[in-house]
């Protein structure tokens, strides 16, 4: 695999205005069946600002990936979620939408489920009883999916084509105009 790394020094931090403390670290990676991807991590040692993202250097057309999680083995399927990507798991009633400060990351199905778990767990600590029950039910379902005892569909949509589910069994297609409108009106 062909990896290239670079560091981009920025003279003044755009957040706190400190000099010589802000830098952007970048890595370009050629991912099989997807293409060149650039991961960036911007940090400032003065104000502790941190932002990560991932973008696709090839395609810029809106894409949708559908994948059916069926087994424990599927936990390893690679997921590239850019800051512009929306993840939906309809069976869990979960949508991860891009918002302000949205981060991009390269992970796998298990990583996505862990992020959902973290959100649900913190919800359980603060939510009223009825919502807590629902969150607990969803957590049990995630356990079943993780162990391959339940199936779940995962959808990843990105109006800029920066996100992907990398597996030969994932179904990829162009986003329809309606889908793009729905995604862009949300944010
Ligand atoms: Zn700063």
PDB file of C-alpha atoms and ligand atoms in Angstrom:
ATOM      1  CA  UNK A   1       0.000   0.000   0.000  1.00  0.00           C
ATOM      2  CA  UNK A   2       1.259   3.376  -1.025  1.00  0.00           C
ATOM      3  CA  UNK A   3       1.160   5.897   1.819  1.00  0.00           C
ATOM      4  CA  UNK A   4       2.281   9.498   1.740  1.00  0.00           C
ATOM      5  CA  UNK A   5       2.442  11.762   4.744  1.00  0.00           C
ATOM      6  CA  UNK A   6       2.917  15.484   5.083  1.00  0.00           C
ATOM      7  CA  UNK A   7       2.821  18.223   7.689  1.00  0.00           C
ATOM      8  CA  UNK A   8       1.458  21.625   6.844  1.00  0.00           C
ATOM      9  CA  UNK A   9       2.617  24.282   9.278  1.00  0.00           C
ATOM     10  CA  UNK A  10       0.201  27.178   9.644  1.00  0.00           C
ATOM     11  CA  UNK A  11       1.688  30.400  10.992  1.00  0.00           C
ATOM     12  CA  UNK A  12      -1.262  31.561  13.079  1.00  0.00           C
ATOM     13  CA  UNK A  13      -3.911  29.401  14.755  1.00  0.00           C
ATOM     14  CA  UNK A  14      -7.279  30.330  13.188  1.00  0.00           C
ATOM     15  CA  UNK A  15      -8.993  29.560  16.502  1.00  0.00           C
ATOM     16  CA  UNK A  16      -6.915  31.254  19.230  1.00  0.00           C
ATOM     17  CA  UNK A  17      -4.497  33.358  17.181  1.00  0.00           C
ATOM     18  CA  UNK A  18      -1.332  31.862  18.742  1.00  0.00           C
ATOM     19  CA  UNK A  19       1.783  31.779  16.556  1.00  0.00           C
ATOM     20  CA  UNK A  20       3.561  28.594  15.466  1.00  0.00           C
ATOM     21  CA  UNK A  21       1.335  26.216  17.419  1.00  0.00           C
ATOM     22  CA  UNK A  22      -1.125  25.154  14.704  1.00  0.00           C
ATOM     23  CA  UNK A  23      -0.369  22.387  12.252  1.00  0.00           C
ATOM     24  CA  UNK A  24      -2.140  20.098   9.875  1.00  0.00           C
ATOM     25  CA  UNK A  25      -0.939  16.530   9.594  1.00  0.00           C
ATOM     26  CA  UNK A  26      -2.039  14.719   6.456  1.00  0.00           C
ATOM     27  CA  UNK A  27      -1.838  11.193   5.155  1.00  0.00           C
ATOM     28  CA  UNK A  28      -2.755  10.034   1.679  1.00  0.00           C
ATOM     29  CA  UNK A  29      -3.571   6.380   1.383  1.00  0.00           C
ATOM     30  CA  UNK A  30      -4.543   4.309  -1.638  1.00  0.00           C
ATOM     31  CA  UNK A  31      -7.373   2.064  -0.464  1.00  0.00           C
ATOM     32  CA  UNK A  32      -8.199  -0.936  -2.663  1.00  0.00           C
ATOM     33  CA  UNK A  33     -11.651  -0.777  -4.326  1.00  0.00           C
ATOM     34  CA  UNK A  34     -12.071   2.849  -3.243  1.00  0.00           C
ATOM     35  CA  UNK A  35      -9.108   4.941  -4.334  1.00  0.00           C
ATOM     36  CA  UNK A  36      -7.003   7.673  -2.838  1.00  0.00           C
ATOM     37  CA  UNK A  37      -8.127   8.947   0.530  1.00  0.00           C
ATOM     38  CA  UNK A  38      -6.681  11.816   2.499  1.00  0.00           C
ATOM     39  CA  UNK A  39      -6.880  11.856   6.286  1.00  0.00           C
ATOM     40  CA  UNK A  40      -6.161  15.149   8.015  1.00  0.00           C
ATOM     41  CA  UNK A  41      -5.629  16.035  11.639  1.00  0.00           C
ATOM     42  CA  UNK A  42      -5.452  19.701  12.583  1.00  0.00           C
ATOM     43  CA  UNK A  43      -4.159  20.526  16.058  1.00  0.00           C
ATOM     44  CA  UNK A  44      -3.143  23.551  18.094  1.00  0.00           C
ATOM     45  CA  UNK A  45      -0.880  23.027  21.112  1.00  0.00           C
ATOM     46  CA  UNK A  46      -1.915  26.402  22.516  1.00  0.00           C
ATOM     47  CA  UNK A  47      -5.738  26.112  22.647  1.00  0.00           C
ATOM     48  CA  UNK A  48      -5.904  22.302  22.277  1.00  0.00           C
ATOM     49  CA  UNK A  49      -8.094  22.577  19.170  1.00  0.00           C
ATOM     50  CA  UNK A  50      -8.330  19.244  17.380  1.00  0.00           C
ATOM     51  CA  UNK A  51     -10.181  18.286  14.223  1.00  0.00           C
ATOM     52  CA  UNK A  52      -9.921  15.182  12.097  1.00  0.00           C
ATOM     53  CA  UNK A  53     -11.431  14.471   8.712  1.00  0.00           C
ATOM     54  CA  UNK A  54     -11.140  12.174   5.761  1.00  0.00           C
ATOM     55  CA  UNK A  55     -11.848  12.977   2.132  1.00  0.00           C
ATOM     56  CA  UNK A  56     -11.798  11.018  -1.071  1.00  0.00           C
ATOM     57  CA  UNK A  57      -9.483  12.408  -3.713  1.00  0.00           C
ATOM     58  CA  UNK A  58     -11.204  10.809  -6.682  1.00  0.00           C
ATOM     59  CA  UNK A  59     -14.940  10.808  -6.963  1.00  0.00           C
ATOM     60  CA  UNK A  60     -17.131  13.743  -5.992  1.00  0.00           C
ATOM     61  CA  UNK A  61     -20.499  12.402  -6.963  1.00  0.00           C
ATOM     62  CA  UNK A  62     -23.083  11.645  -4.283  1.00  0.00           C
ATOM     63  CA  UNK A  63     -22.952   7.964  -3.353  1.00  0.00           C
ATOM     64  CA  UNK A  64     -24.938   5.569  -1.226  1.00  0.00           C
ATOM     65  CA  UNK A  65     -23.685   2.257   0.186  1.00  0.00           C
ATOM     66  CA  UNK A  66     -25.972  -0.427   1.607  1.00  0.00           C
ATOM     67  CA  UNK A  67     -24.526  -3.301   3.585  1.00  0.00           C
ATOM     68  CA  UNK A  68     -26.238  -6.110   5.482  1.00  0.00           C
ATOM     69  CA  UNK A  69     -24.409  -7.035   8.687  1.00  0.00           C
ATOM     70  CA  UNK A  70     -24.830 -10.802   9.090  1.00  0.00           C
ATOM     71  CA  UNK A  71     -21.942 -12.188  11.097  1.00  0.00           C
ATOM     72  CA  UNK A  72     -19.265 -11.484  13.656  1.00  0.00           C
ATOM     73  CA  UNK A  73     -16.790 -11.442  10.766  1.00  0.00           C
ATOM     74  CA  UNK A  74     -18.587  -8.405   9.325  1.00  0.00           C
ATOM     75  CA  UNK A  75     -17.383  -6.329  12.303  1.00  0.00           C
ATOM     76  CA  UNK A  76     -14.080  -5.993  10.426  1.00  0.00           C
ATOM     77  CA  UNK A  77     -15.576  -4.453   7.277  1.00  0.00           C
ATOM     78  CA  UNK A  78     -13.886  -1.116   6.700  1.00  0.00           C
ATOM     79  CA  UNK A  79     -15.985   2.062   6.898  1.00  0.00           C
ATOM     80  CA  UNK A  80     -14.760   5.426   5.675  1.00  0.00           C
ATOM     81  CA  UNK A  81     -16.946   8.136   7.109  1.00  0.00           C
ATOM     82  CA  UNK A  82     -16.136  11.658   6.013  1.00  0.00           C
ATOM     83  CA  UNK A  83     -17.468  14.681   7.912  1.00  0.00           C
ATOM     84  CA  UNK A  84     -20.102  14.938   5.151  1.00  0.00           C
ATOM     85  CA  UNK A  85     -21.302  11.317   5.488  1.00  0.00           C
ATOM     86  CA  UNK A  86     -24.596  10.223   7.049  1.00  0.00           C
ATOM     87  CA  UNK A  87     -24.812   6.757   8.606  1.00  0.00           C
ATOM     88  CA  UNK A  88     -28.188   5.112   9.114  1.00  0.00           C
ATOM     89  CA  UNK A  89     -28.975   1.859  10.901  1.00  0.00           C
ATOM     90  CA  UNK A  90     -32.768   1.642  10.432  1.00  0.00           C
ATOM     91  CA  UNK A  91     -33.169  -1.453  12.626  1.00  0.00           C
ATOM     92  CA  UNK A  92     -31.819   0.517  15.585  1.00  0.00           C
ATOM     93  CA  UNK A  93     -33.516   3.781  14.657  1.00  0.00           C
ATOM     94  CA  UNK A  94     -30.066   5.364  14.532  1.00  0.00           C
ATOM     95  CA  UNK A  95     -28.873   8.183  12.279  1.00  0.00           C
ATOM     96  CA  UNK A  96     -25.429   9.749  12.555  1.00  0.00           C
ATOM     97  CA  UNK A  97     -25.691  13.030  10.662  1.00  0.00           C
ATOM     98  CA  UNK A  98     -22.977  15.522   9.870  1.00  0.00           C
ATOM     99  CA  UNK A  99     -23.313  18.603  12.032  1.00  0.00           C
ATOM    100  CA  UNK A 100     -21.101  21.571  12.799  1.00  0.00           C
ATOM    101  CA  UNK A 101     -17.765  20.243  14.061  1.00  0.00           C
ATOM    102  CA  UNK A 102     -18.533  16.829  12.559  1.00  0.00           C
ATOM    103  CA  UNK A 103     -15.404  14.654  12.384  1.00  0.00           C
ATOM    104  CA  UNK A 104     -14.369  12.233   9.704  1.00  0.00           C
ATOM    105  CA  UNK A 105     -12.740   8.903  10.456  1.00  0.00           C
ATOM    106  CA  UNK A 106     -11.694   5.563   9.039  1.00  0.00           C
ATOM    107  CA  UNK A 107     -13.049   2.723  11.120  1.00  0.00           C
ATOM    108  CA  UNK A 108     -14.924  -0.566  10.710  1.00  0.00           C
ATOM    109  CA  UNK A 109     -18.495  -1.730  11.383  1.00  0.00           C
ATOM    110  CA  UNK A 110     -17.561  -2.540  14.977  1.00  0.00           C
ATOM    111  CA  UNK A 111     -16.183   0.986  15.402  1.00  0.00           C
ATOM    112  CA  UNK A 112     -19.449   2.483  14.146  1.00  0.00           C
ATOM    113  CA  UNK A 113     -21.473   0.300  16.540  1.00  0.00           C
ATOM    114  CA  UNK A 114     -19.160   1.287  19.417  1.00  0.00           C
ATOM    115  CA  UNK A 115     -19.815   4.953  18.725  1.00  0.00           C
ATOM    116  CA  UNK A 116     -23.570   4.304  18.822  1.00  0.00           C
ATOM    117  CA  UNK A 117     -23.094   2.348  22.061  1.00  0.00           C
ATOM    118  CA  UNK A 118     -21.245   5.271  23.659  1.00  0.00           C
ATOM    119  CA  UNK A 119     -24.070   7.667  22.777  1.00  0.00           C
ATOM    120  CA  UNK A 120     -26.721   5.266  24.111  1.00  0.00           C
ATOM    121  CA  UNK A 121     -24.767   4.628  27.307  1.00  0.00           C
ATOM    122  CA  UNK A 122     -24.484   8.322  28.104  1.00  0.00           C
ATOM    123  CA  UNK A 123     -28.191   8.699  27.270  1.00  0.00           C
ATOM    124  CA  UNK A 124     -29.071   6.013  29.821  1.00  0.00           C
ATOM    125  CA  UNK A 125     -27.318   8.012  32.546  1.00  0.00           C
ATOM    126  CA  UNK A 126     -29.332  11.163  31.905  1.00  0.00           C
ATOM    127  CA  UNK A 127     -32.615  10.205  30.226  1.00  0.00           C
ATOM    128  CA  UNK A 128     -36.076   9.751  31.794  1.00  0.00           C
ATOM    129  CA  UNK A 129     -37.214   6.155  32.415  1.00  0.00           C
ATOM    130  CA  UNK A 130     -39.116   5.627  29.151  1.00  0.00           C
ATOM    131  CA  UNK A 131     -36.229   6.704  26.965  1.00  0.00           C
ATOM    132  CA  UNK A 132     -33.791   4.768  29.128  1.00  0.00           C
ATOM    133  CA  UNK A 133     -35.743   1.542  28.492  1.00  0.00           C
ATOM    134  CA  UNK A 134     -35.564   2.121  24.734  1.00  0.00           C
ATOM    135  CA  UNK A 135     -31.837   2.847  24.870  1.00  0.00           C
ATOM    136  CA  UNK A 136     -31.243  -0.343  26.889  1.00  0.00           C
ATOM    137  CA  UNK A 137     -33.210  -2.330  24.315  1.00  0.00           C
ATOM    138  CA  UNK A 138     -31.084  -0.874  21.522  1.00  0.00           C
ATOM    139  CA  UNK A 139     -27.889  -1.733  23.417  1.00  0.00           C
ATOM    140  CA  UNK A 140     -29.006  -5.365  23.692  1.00  0.00           C
ATOM    141  CA  UNK A 141     -29.720  -5.403  19.952  1.00  0.00           C
ATOM    142  CA  UNK A 142     -26.214  -4.049  19.258  1.00  0.00           C
ATOM    143  CA  UNK A 143     -24.764  -6.890  21.374  1.00  0.00           C
ATOM    144  CA  UNK A 144     -26.684  -9.393  19.242  1.00  0.00           C
ATOM    145  CA  UNK A 145     -25.507  -7.778  15.996  1.00  0.00           C
ATOM    146  CA  UNK A 146     -21.896  -7.711  17.214  1.00  0.00           C
ATOM    147  CA  UNK A 147     -22.033 -11.438  17.997  1.00  0.00           C
ATOM    148  CA  UNK A 148     -23.680 -12.289  14.674  1.00  0.00           C
ATOM    149  CA  UNK A 149     -26.965 -13.324  16.332  1.00  0.00           C
ATOM    150  CA  UNK A 150     -28.991 -10.562  14.680  1.00  0.00           C
ATOM    151  CA  UNK A 151     -28.790  -8.927  11.293  1.00  0.00           C
ATOM    152  CA  UNK A 152     -28.859  -5.219  10.609  1.00  0.00           C
ATOM    153  CA  UNK A 153     -28.687  -3.030   7.582  1.00  0.00           C
ATOM    154  CA  UNK A 154     -26.261  -0.143   7.523  1.00  0.00           C
ATOM    155  CA  UNK A 155     -26.563   2.709   5.030  1.00  0.00           C
ATOM    156  CA  UNK A 156     -23.875   5.294   4.337  1.00  0.00           C
ATOM    157  CA  UNK A 157     -24.783   8.317   2.220  1.00  0.00           C
ATOM    158  CA  UNK A 158     -22.475  11.141   1.202  1.00  0.00           C
ATOM    159  CA  UNK A 159     -23.469  13.935  -1.210  1.00  0.00           C
ATOM    160  CA  UNK A 160     -19.759  14.412  -2.079  1.00  0.00           C
ATOM    161  CA  UNK A 161     -18.845  10.718  -2.436  1.00  0.00           C
ATOM    162  CA  UNK A 162     -16.167  10.955   0.281  1.00  0.00           C
ATOM    163  CA  UNK A 163     -17.524   8.066   2.372  1.00  0.00           C
ATOM    164  CA  UNK A 164     -17.705   4.329   1.713  1.00  0.00           C
ATOM    165  CA  UNK A 165     -18.283   0.829   3.066  1.00  0.00           C
ATOM    166  CA  UNK A 166     -15.408  -1.169   1.591  1.00  0.00           C
ATOM    167  CA  UNK A 167     -16.586  -4.705   0.917  1.00  0.00           C
ATOM    168  CA  UNK A 168     -17.429  -6.622  -2.238  1.00  0.00           C
ATOM    169  CA  UNK A 169     -20.896  -7.341  -0.774  1.00  0.00           C
ATOM    170  CA  UNK A 170     -21.773  -3.698  -0.149  1.00  0.00           C
ATOM    171  CA  UNK A 171     -24.141  -2.268  -2.737  1.00  0.00           C
ATOM    172  CA  UNK A 172     -23.037   1.060  -4.139  1.00  0.00           C
ATOM    173  CA  UNK A 173     -25.142   3.419  -6.200  1.00  0.00           C
ATOM    174  CA  UNK A 174     -25.471   7.104  -7.033  1.00  0.00           C
ATOM    175  CA  UNK A 175     -27.627   9.165  -4.698  1.00  0.00           C
ATOM    176  CA  UNK A 176     -30.872  10.320  -6.248  1.00  0.00           C
ATOM    177  CA  UNK A 177     -31.568  14.052  -6.414  1.00  0.00           C
ATOM    178  CA  UNK A 178     -34.269  13.587  -3.758  1.00  0.00           C
ATOM    179  CA  UNK A 179     -31.818  11.886  -1.389  1.00  0.00           C
ATOM    180  CA  UNK A 180     -29.267  14.664  -1.877  1.00  0.00           C
ATOM    181  CA  UNK A 181     -31.931  17.280  -1.136  1.00  0.00           C
ATOM    182  CA  UNK A 182     -33.000  15.438   2.023  1.00  0.00           C
ATOM    183  CA  UNK A 183     -29.382  15.155   3.223  1.00  0.00           C
ATOM    184  CA  UNK A 184     -28.468  18.764   2.581  1.00  0.00           C
ATOM    185  CA  UNK A 185     -31.670  20.188   4.096  1.00  0.00           C
ATOM    186  CA  UNK A 186     -30.950  18.385   7.387  1.00  0.00           C
ATOM    187  CA  UNK A 187     -27.717  20.170   8.134  1.00  0.00           C
TER     188      UNK A 187
HETATM  189 ZN1  LIG B   1      -5.053  27.638  18.928  1.00  0.00          ZN
END
